[in-house]
Tab-separated table of C-alpha atoms and ligand atoms in Angstrom:
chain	number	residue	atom	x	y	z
E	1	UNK	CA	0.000	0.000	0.000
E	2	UNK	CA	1.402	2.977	-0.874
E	3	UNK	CA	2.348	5.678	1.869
E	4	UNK	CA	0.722	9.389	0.781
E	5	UNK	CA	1.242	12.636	1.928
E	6	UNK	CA	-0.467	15.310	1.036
E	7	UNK	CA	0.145	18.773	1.927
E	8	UNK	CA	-1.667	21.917	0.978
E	9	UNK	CA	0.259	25.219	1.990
E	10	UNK	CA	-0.916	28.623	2.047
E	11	UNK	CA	-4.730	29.372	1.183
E	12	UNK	CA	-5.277	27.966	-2.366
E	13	UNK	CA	-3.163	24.826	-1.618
E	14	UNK	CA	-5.439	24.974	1.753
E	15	UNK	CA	-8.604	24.983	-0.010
E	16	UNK	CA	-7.424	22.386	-2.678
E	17	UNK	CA	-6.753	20.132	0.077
E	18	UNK	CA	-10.107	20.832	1.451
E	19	UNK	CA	-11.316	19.356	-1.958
E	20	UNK	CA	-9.445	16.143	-1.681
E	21	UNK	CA	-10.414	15.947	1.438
E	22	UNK	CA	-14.009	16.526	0.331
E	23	UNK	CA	-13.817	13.932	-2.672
E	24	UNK	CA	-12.292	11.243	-0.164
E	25	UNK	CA	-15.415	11.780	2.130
E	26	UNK	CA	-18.159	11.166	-1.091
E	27	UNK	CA	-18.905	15.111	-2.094
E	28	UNK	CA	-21.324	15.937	0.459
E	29	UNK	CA	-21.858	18.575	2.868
E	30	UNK	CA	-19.870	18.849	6.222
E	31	UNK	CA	-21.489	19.607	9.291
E	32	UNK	CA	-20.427	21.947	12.097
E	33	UNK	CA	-18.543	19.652	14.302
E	34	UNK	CA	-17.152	17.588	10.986
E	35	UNK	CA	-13.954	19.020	11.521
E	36	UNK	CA	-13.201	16.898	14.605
E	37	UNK	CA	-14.580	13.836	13.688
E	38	UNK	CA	-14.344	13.211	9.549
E	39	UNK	CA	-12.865	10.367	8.402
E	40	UNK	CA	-11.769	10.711	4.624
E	41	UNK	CA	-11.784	7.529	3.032
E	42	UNK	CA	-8.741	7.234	0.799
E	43	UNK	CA	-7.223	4.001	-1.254
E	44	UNK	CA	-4.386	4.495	0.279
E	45	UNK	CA	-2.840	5.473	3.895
E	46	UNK	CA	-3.200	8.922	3.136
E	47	UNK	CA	-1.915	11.796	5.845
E	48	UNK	CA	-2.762	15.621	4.903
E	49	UNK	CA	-1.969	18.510	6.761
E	50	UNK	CA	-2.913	22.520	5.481
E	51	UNK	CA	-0.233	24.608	6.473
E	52	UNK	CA	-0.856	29.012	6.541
E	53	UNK	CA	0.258	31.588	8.328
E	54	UNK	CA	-2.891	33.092	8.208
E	55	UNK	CA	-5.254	31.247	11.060
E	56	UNK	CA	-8.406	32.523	8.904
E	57	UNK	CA	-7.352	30.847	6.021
E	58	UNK	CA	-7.240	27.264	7.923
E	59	UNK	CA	-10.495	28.222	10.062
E	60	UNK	CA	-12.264	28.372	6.735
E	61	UNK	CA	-11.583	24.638	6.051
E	62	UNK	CA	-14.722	22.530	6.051
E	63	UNK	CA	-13.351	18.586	5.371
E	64	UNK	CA	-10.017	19.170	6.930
E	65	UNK	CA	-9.303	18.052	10.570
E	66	UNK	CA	-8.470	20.093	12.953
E	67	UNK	CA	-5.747	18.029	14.302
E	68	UNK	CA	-4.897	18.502	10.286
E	69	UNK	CA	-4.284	21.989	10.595
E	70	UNK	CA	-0.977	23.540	11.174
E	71	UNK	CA	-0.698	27.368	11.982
E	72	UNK	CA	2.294	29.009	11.503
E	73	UNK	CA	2.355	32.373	13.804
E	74	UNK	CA	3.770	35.490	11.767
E	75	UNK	CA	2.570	38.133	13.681
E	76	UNK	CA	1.957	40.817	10.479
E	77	UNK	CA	0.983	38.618	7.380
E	78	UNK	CA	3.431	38.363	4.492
E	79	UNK	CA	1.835	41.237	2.239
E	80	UNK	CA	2.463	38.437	-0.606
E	81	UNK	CA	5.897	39.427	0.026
E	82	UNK	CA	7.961	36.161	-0.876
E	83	UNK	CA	11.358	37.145	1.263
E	84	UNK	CA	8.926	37.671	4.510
E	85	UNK	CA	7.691	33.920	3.908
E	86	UNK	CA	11.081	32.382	3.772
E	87	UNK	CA	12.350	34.199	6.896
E	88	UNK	CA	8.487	32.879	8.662
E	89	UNK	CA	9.359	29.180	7.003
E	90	UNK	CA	13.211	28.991	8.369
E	91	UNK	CA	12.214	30.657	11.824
E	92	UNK	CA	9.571	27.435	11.984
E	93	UNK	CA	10.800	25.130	10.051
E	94	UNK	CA	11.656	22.623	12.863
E	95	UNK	CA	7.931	22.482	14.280
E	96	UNK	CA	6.736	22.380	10.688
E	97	UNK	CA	8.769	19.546	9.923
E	98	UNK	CA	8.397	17.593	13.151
E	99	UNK	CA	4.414	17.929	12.303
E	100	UNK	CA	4.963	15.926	9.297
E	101	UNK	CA	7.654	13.646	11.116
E	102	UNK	CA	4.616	12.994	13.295
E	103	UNK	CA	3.204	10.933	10.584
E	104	UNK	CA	5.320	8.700	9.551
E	105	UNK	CA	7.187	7.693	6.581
E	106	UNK	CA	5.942	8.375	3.308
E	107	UNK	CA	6.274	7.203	-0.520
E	108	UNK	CA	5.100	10.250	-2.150
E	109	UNK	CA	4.467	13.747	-1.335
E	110	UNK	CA	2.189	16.303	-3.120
E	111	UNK	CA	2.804	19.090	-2.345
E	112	UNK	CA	-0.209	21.758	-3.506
E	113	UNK	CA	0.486	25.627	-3.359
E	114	UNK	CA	-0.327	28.990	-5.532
E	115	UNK	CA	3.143	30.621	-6.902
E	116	UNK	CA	1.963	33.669	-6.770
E	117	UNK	CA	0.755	34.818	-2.796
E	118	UNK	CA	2.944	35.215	0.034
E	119	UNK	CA	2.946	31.576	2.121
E	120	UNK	CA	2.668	29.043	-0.323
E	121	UNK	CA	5.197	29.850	-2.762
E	122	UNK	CA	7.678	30.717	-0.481
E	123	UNK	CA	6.876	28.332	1.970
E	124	UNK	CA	6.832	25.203	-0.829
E	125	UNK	CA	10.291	25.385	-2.104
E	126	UNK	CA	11.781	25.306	1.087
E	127	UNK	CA	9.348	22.642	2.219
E	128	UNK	CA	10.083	20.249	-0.897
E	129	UNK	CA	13.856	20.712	-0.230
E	130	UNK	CA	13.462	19.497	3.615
E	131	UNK	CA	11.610	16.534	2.337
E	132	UNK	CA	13.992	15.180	0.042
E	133	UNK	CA	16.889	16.077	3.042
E	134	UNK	CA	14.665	14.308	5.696
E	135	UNK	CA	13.229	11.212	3.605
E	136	UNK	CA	15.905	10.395	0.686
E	137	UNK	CA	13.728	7.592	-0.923
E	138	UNK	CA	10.540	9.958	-0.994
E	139	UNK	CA	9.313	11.516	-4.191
E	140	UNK	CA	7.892	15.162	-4.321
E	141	UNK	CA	5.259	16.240	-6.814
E	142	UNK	CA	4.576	19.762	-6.918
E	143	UNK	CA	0.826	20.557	-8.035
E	144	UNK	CA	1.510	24.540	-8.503
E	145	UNK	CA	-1.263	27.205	-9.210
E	146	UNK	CA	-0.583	29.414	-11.531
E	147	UNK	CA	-2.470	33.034	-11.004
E	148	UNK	CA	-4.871	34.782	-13.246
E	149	UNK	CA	-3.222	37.507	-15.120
E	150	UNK	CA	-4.872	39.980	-14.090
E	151	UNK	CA	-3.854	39.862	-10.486
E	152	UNK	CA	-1.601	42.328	-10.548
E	153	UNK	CA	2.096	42.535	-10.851
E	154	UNK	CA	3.198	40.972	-7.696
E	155	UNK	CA	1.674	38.071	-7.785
E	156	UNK	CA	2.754	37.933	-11.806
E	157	UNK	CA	6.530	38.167	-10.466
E	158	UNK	CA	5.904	36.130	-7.577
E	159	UNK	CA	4.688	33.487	-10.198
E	160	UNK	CA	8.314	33.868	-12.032
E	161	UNK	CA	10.302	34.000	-8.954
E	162	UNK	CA	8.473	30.873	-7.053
E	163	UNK	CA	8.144	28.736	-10.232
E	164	UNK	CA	12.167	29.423	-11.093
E	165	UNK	CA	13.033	28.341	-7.555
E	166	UNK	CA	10.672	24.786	-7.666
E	167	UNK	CA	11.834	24.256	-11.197
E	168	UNK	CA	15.488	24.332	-10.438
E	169	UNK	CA	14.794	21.992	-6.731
E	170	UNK	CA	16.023	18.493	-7.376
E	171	UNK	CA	12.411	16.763	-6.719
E	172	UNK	CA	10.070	15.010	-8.970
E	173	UNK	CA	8.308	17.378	-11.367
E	174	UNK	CA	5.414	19.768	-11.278
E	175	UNK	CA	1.975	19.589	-12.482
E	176	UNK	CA	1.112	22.642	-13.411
E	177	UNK	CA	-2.537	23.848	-13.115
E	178	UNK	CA	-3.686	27.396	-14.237
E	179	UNK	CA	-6.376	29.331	-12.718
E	180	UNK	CA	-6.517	31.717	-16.076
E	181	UNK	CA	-6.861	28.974	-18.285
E	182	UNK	CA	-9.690	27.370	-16.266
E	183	UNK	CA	-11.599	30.841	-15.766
E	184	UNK	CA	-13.624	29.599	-18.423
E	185	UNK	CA	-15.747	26.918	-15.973
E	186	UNK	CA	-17.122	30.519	-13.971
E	187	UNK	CA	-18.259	33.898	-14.447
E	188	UNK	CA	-17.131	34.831	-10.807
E	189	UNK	CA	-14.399	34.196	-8.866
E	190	UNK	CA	-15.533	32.140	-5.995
E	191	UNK	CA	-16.728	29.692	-8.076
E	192	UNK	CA	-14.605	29.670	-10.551
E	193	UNK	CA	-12.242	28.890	-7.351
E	194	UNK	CA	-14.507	25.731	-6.030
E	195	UNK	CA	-14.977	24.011	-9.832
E	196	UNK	CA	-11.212	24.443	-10.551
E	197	UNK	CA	-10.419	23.207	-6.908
E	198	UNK	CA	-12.847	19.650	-6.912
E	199	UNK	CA	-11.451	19.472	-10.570
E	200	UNK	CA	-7.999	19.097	-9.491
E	201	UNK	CA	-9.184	17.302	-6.321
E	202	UNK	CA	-10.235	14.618	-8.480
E	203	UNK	CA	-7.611	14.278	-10.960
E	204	UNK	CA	-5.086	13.746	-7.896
E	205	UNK	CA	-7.203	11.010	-6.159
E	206	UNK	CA	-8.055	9.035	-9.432
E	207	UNK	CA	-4.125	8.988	-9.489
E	208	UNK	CA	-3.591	7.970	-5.974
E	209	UNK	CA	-6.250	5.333	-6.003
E	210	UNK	CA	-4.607	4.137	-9.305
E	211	UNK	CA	-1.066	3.954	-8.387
E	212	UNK	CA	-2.311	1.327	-5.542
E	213	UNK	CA	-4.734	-0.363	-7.606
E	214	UNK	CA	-4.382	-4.156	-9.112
E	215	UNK	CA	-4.783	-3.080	-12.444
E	216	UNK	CA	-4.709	-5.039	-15.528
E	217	UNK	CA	-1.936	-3.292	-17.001
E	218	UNK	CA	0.307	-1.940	-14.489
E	219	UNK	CA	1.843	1.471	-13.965
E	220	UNK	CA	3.089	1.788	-10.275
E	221	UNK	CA	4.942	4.810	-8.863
E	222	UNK	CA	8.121	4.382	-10.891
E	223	UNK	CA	6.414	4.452	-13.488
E	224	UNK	CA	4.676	8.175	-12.958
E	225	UNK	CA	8.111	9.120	-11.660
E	226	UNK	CA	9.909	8.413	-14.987
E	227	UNK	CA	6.843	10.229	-16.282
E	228	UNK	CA	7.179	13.459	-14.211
E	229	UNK	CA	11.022	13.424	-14.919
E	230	UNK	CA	10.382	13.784	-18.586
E	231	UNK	CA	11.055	16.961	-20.930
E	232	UNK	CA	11.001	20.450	-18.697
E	233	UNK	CA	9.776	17.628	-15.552
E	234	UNK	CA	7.215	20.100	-16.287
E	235	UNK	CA	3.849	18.742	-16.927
E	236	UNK	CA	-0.268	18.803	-16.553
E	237	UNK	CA	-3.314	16.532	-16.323
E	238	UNK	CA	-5.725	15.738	-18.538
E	239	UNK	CA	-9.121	13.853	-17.721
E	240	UNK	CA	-12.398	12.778	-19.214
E	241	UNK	CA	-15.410	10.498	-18.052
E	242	UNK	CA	-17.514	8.981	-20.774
E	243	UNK	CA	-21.540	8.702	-20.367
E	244	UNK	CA	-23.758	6.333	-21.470
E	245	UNK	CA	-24.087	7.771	-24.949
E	246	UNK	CA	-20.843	6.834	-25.643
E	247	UNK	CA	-18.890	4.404	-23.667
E	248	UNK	CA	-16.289	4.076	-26.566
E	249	UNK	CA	-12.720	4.026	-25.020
E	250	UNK	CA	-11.102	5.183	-27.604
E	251	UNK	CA	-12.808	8.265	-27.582
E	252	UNK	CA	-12.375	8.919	-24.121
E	253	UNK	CA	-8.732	8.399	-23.853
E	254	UNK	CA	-8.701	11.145	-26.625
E	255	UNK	CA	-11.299	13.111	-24.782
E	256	UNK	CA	-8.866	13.072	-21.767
E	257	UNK	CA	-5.659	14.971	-24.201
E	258	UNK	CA	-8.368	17.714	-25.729
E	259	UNK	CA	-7.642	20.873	-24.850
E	260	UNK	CA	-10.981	21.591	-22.496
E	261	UNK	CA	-9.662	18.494	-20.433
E	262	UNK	CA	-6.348	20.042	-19.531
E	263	UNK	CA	-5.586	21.929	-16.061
E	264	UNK	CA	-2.951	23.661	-18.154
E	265	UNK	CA	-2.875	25.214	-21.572
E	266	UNK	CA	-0.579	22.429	-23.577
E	267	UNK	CA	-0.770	20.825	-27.157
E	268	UNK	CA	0.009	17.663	-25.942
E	269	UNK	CA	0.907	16.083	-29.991
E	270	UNK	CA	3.717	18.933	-30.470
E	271	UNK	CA	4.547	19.279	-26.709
E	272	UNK	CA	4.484	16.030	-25.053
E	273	UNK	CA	7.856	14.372	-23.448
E	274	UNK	CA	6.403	11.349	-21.739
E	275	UNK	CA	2.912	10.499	-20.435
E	276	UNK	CA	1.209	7.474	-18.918
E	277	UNK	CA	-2.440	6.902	-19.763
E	278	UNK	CA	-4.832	5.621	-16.979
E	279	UNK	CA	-8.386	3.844	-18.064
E	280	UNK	CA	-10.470	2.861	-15.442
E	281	UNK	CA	-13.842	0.641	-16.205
E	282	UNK	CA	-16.579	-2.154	-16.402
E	283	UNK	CA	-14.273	-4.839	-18.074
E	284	UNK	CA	-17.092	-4.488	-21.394
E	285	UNK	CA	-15.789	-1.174	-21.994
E	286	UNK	CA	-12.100	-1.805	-21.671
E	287	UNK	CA	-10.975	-3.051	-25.287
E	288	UNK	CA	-7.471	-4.126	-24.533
E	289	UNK	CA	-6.527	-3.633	-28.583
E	290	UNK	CA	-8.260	-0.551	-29.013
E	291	UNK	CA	-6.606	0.980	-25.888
E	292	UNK	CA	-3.295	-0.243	-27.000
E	293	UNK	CA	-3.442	1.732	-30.833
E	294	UNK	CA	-4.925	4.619	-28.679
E	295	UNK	CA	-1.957	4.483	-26.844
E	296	UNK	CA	0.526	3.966	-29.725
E	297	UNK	CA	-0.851	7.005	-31.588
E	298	UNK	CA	0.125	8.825	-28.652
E	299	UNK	CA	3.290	7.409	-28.482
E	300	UNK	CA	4.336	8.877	-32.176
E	301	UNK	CA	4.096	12.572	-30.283
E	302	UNK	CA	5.390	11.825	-26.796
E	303	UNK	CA	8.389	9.791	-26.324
E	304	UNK	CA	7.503	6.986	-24.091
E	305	UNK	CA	3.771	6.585	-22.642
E	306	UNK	CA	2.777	4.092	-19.849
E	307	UNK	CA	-0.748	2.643	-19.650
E	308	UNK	CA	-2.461	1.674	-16.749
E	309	UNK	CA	-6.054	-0.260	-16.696
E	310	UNK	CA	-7.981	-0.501	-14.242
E	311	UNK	CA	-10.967	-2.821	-13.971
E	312	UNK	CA	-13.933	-0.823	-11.637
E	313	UNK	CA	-17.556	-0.900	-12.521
E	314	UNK	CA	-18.917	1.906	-14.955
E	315	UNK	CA	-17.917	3.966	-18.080
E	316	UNK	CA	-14.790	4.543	-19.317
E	317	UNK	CA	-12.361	7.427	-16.824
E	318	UNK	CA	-9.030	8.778	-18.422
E	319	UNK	CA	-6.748	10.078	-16.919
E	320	UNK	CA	-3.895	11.160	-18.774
E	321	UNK	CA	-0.491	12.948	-17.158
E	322	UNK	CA	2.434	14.417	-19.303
E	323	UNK	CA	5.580	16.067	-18.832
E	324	UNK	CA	6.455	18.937	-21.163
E	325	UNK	CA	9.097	19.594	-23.707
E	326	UNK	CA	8.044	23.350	-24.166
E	327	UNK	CA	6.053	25.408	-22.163
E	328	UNK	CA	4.906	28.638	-24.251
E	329	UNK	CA	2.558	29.538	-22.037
E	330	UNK	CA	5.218	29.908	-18.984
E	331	UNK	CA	7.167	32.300	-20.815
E	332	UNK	CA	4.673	34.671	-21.637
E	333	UNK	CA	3.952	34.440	-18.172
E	334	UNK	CA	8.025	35.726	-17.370
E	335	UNK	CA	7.260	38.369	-20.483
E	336	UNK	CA	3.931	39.617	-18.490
E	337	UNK	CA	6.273	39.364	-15.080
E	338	UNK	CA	9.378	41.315	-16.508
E	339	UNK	CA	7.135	43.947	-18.119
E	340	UNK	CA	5.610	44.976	-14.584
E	341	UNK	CA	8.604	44.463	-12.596
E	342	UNK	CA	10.045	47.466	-15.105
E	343	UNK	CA	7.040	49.802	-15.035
E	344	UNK	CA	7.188	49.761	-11.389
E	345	UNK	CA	10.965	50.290	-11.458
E	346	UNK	CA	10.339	53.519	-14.321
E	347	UNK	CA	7.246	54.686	-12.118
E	348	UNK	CA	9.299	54.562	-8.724
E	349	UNK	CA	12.419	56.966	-10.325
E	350	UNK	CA	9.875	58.747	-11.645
E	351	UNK	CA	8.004	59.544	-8.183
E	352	UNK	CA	11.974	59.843	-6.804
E	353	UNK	CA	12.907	62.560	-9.668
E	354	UNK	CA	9.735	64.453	-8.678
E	355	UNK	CA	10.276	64.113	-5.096
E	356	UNK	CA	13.770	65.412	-5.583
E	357	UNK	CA	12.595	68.517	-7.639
E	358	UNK	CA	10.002	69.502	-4.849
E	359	UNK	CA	12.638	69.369	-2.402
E	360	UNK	CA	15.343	71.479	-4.620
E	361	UNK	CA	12.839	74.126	-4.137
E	362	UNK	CA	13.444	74.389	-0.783
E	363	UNK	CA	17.224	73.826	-0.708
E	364	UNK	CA	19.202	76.789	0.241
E	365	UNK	CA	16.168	77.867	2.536
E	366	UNK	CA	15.969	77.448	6.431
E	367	UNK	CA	12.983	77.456	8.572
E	368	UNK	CA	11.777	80.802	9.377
E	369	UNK	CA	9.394	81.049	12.733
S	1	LIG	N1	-7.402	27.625	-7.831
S	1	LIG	C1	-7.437	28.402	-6.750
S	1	LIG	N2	-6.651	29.475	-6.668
S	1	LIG	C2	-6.706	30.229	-5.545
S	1	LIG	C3	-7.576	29.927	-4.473
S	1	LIG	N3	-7.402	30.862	-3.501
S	1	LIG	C4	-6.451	31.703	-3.957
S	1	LIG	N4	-6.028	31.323	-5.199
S	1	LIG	C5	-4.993	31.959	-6.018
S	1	LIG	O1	-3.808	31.964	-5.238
S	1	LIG	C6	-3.059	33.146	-5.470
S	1	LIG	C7	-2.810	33.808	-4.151
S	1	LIG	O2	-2.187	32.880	-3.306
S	1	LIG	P1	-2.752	32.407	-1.900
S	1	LIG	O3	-2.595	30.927	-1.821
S	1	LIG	O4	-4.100	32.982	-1.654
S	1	LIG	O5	-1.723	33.125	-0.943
S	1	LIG	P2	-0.934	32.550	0.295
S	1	LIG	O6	0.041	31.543	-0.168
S	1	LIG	O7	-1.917	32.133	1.345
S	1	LIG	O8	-0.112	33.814	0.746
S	1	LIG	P3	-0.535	35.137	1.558
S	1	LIG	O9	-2.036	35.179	1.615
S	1	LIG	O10	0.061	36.256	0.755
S	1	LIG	O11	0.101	34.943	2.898
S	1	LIG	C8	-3.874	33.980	-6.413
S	1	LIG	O12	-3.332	33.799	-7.711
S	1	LIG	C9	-5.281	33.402	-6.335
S	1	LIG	O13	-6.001	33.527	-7.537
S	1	LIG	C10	-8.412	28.780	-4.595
S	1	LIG	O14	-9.194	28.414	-3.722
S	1	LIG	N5	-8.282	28.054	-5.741
């Protein structure tokens, strides 16, 4: 059985976690006291903890323990300022890490954070690097939010700094997810916010419960590791659940690759490095030959793709995960970044030059009373 951790820092990753933990306990509602009593059901042995510095943030969790909840005290906020949240990480990291120690030993981490705020992408680099120090044989998947442009420059350079810093860790890859790209499921925010959440939710425990299924055709852990280590070790998800007007296979596993499907903007025939393809199913559905020339054609894009099949009752599920060879998207992201980083730079000399004029009015004078 495989050994999970799961850890959602800072509010987004908090709330994402509240999603698993929500699609582990069936979708429904909590109650008031749920908090000290739920009892997620997950495939595998499954530990989560949210980690903030803002005890709001964590009180606002609905599916996640309380005994799950770790509060980090930084006694002014980090003003999404990322230098404030590695000072608040090192001054705590003992307690944060003995939390985890706590817990036991672990297979793999997620570890689920925005880039762009204060806590959680200052706080996750640092994290992922204590992991690999404390547990050598663990591997570390980032799942890392990327912001909606129009947030505003600091979280846009945030997003450059943060992402730079977990793409140059030496851990296991990063599935990308990107709130502008999934705007589209919501007019407003707050929704948009829940639908993008349970979406990812989902994804991530249709991969857990896979990893530690008996499946027909095996991919295991090693397997999604090679995968995550592929191309820029850069990579997204891709999912899709067929109805009963079409329960062909096929289509689903190309469903799963389509653009709509995708928690990132990719084109996975041009971009893909490696990917591994998981069907779950009633055994009717699951053509063995038509899955395997489904998964061939993908094969002629992406380097190397591993299948996985899984027998469970009902229509055809894909899930597909690649690794990227070329992420356009991310550097027109840095473009965006740069571009405000120097506008703010021109404005502040600007305000300085003017500040310095008003004052040269004044400079051979003294105070007369
Ligand atoms: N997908 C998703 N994104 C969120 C959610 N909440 C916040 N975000 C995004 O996360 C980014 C801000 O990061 P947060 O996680 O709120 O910040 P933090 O890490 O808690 O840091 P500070 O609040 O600055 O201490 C913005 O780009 C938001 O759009 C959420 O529930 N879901």
């Amino acid at each position: 059985m495989l050994n999970v951790l799961i850890l959602g820092v800072g509010q987004c990753g908090n709330r994402i976690l509240d999603a698993v933990n929500k699609e582990a306990m069936g979708g429904g509602g909590a109650s008031k006291i749920a908090k000290y009593c739920l009892k997620p059901k997950f495939p595998s042995r499954v530990e989560t903890v949210a980690i903030n510095t803002a005890i709001n943030d964590l009180k606002e969790l609905r599916y996640t323990t309380a005994k799950d909840r770790l509060h980090v005290p930084n006694l002014h906020g980090m003003g999404a300022n990322r230098n404030v949240g590695k000072q608040a990480f090192m001054d705590n990291r003992d307690s944060i890490m003995g939390e985890i120690e706590k817990r036991g030993d672990f297979d793999i981490a997620f570890v689920l954070t925005s880039t762009s705020g204060g806590t959680g992408s200052s706080f996750s680099p640092l994290l992922i690097n204590e992991l690999k120090r404390q547990y050598p044989n663990i591997t570390v998947v980032t799942v890392a939010i990327l912001p909606f442009r129009e947030e505003g420059s600091i979280y846009l350079q945030n997003a450059a700094f943060s992402m730079r810093e977990l793409m140059e860790l030496d851990a296991d890859g990063i599935i990308l997810a990107d709130n502008q790209y999934m705007k589209r499921f919501s007019g407003d925010i707050a929704s948009a916010y829940d639908k993008i959440n349970s979406t990812i939710a989902k994804r991530l425990l249709f991969l857990i419960e896979s990893l530690d299924s008996e499946m027909l055709s095996v991919t295991d852990l090693g397997d999604f590791k090679t995968v995550m280590n592929g191309g820029l070790r850069i990579g997204t998800m891709g999912y899709y659940q067929a109805d009963g007007k079409n329960n062909s296979v096929k289509d689903a596993i190309e469903n799963s690759l389509k653009p709509n499907n995708l928690l990132y903007p990719a084109n996975v025939a041009d971009d893909a490095a490696r990917a591994m393809v998981i069907i779950q199913g009633s055994r009717e559905h699951l053509d063995v030959d038509q899955i395997t020339k489904e998964v061939e054609k993908i094969t002629a894009s992406a380097g190397h793709v591993f299948k996985g099949i899984v027998v469970k009752k009902g229509h055809p599920r894909v899930l597909s995960v690649f690794t990227l060879a070329a992420a356009p998207e991310l550097e027109s992201i840095y473009a965006q970044a740069a571009r405000g980083m120097q506008d703010e730079k021109e404005k502040r000399s600007r305000a300085r030059k003017q500040l310095d004029d008003a004052f040269a009015h004044i400079e051979d004078l003294e105070e007369i009373y």
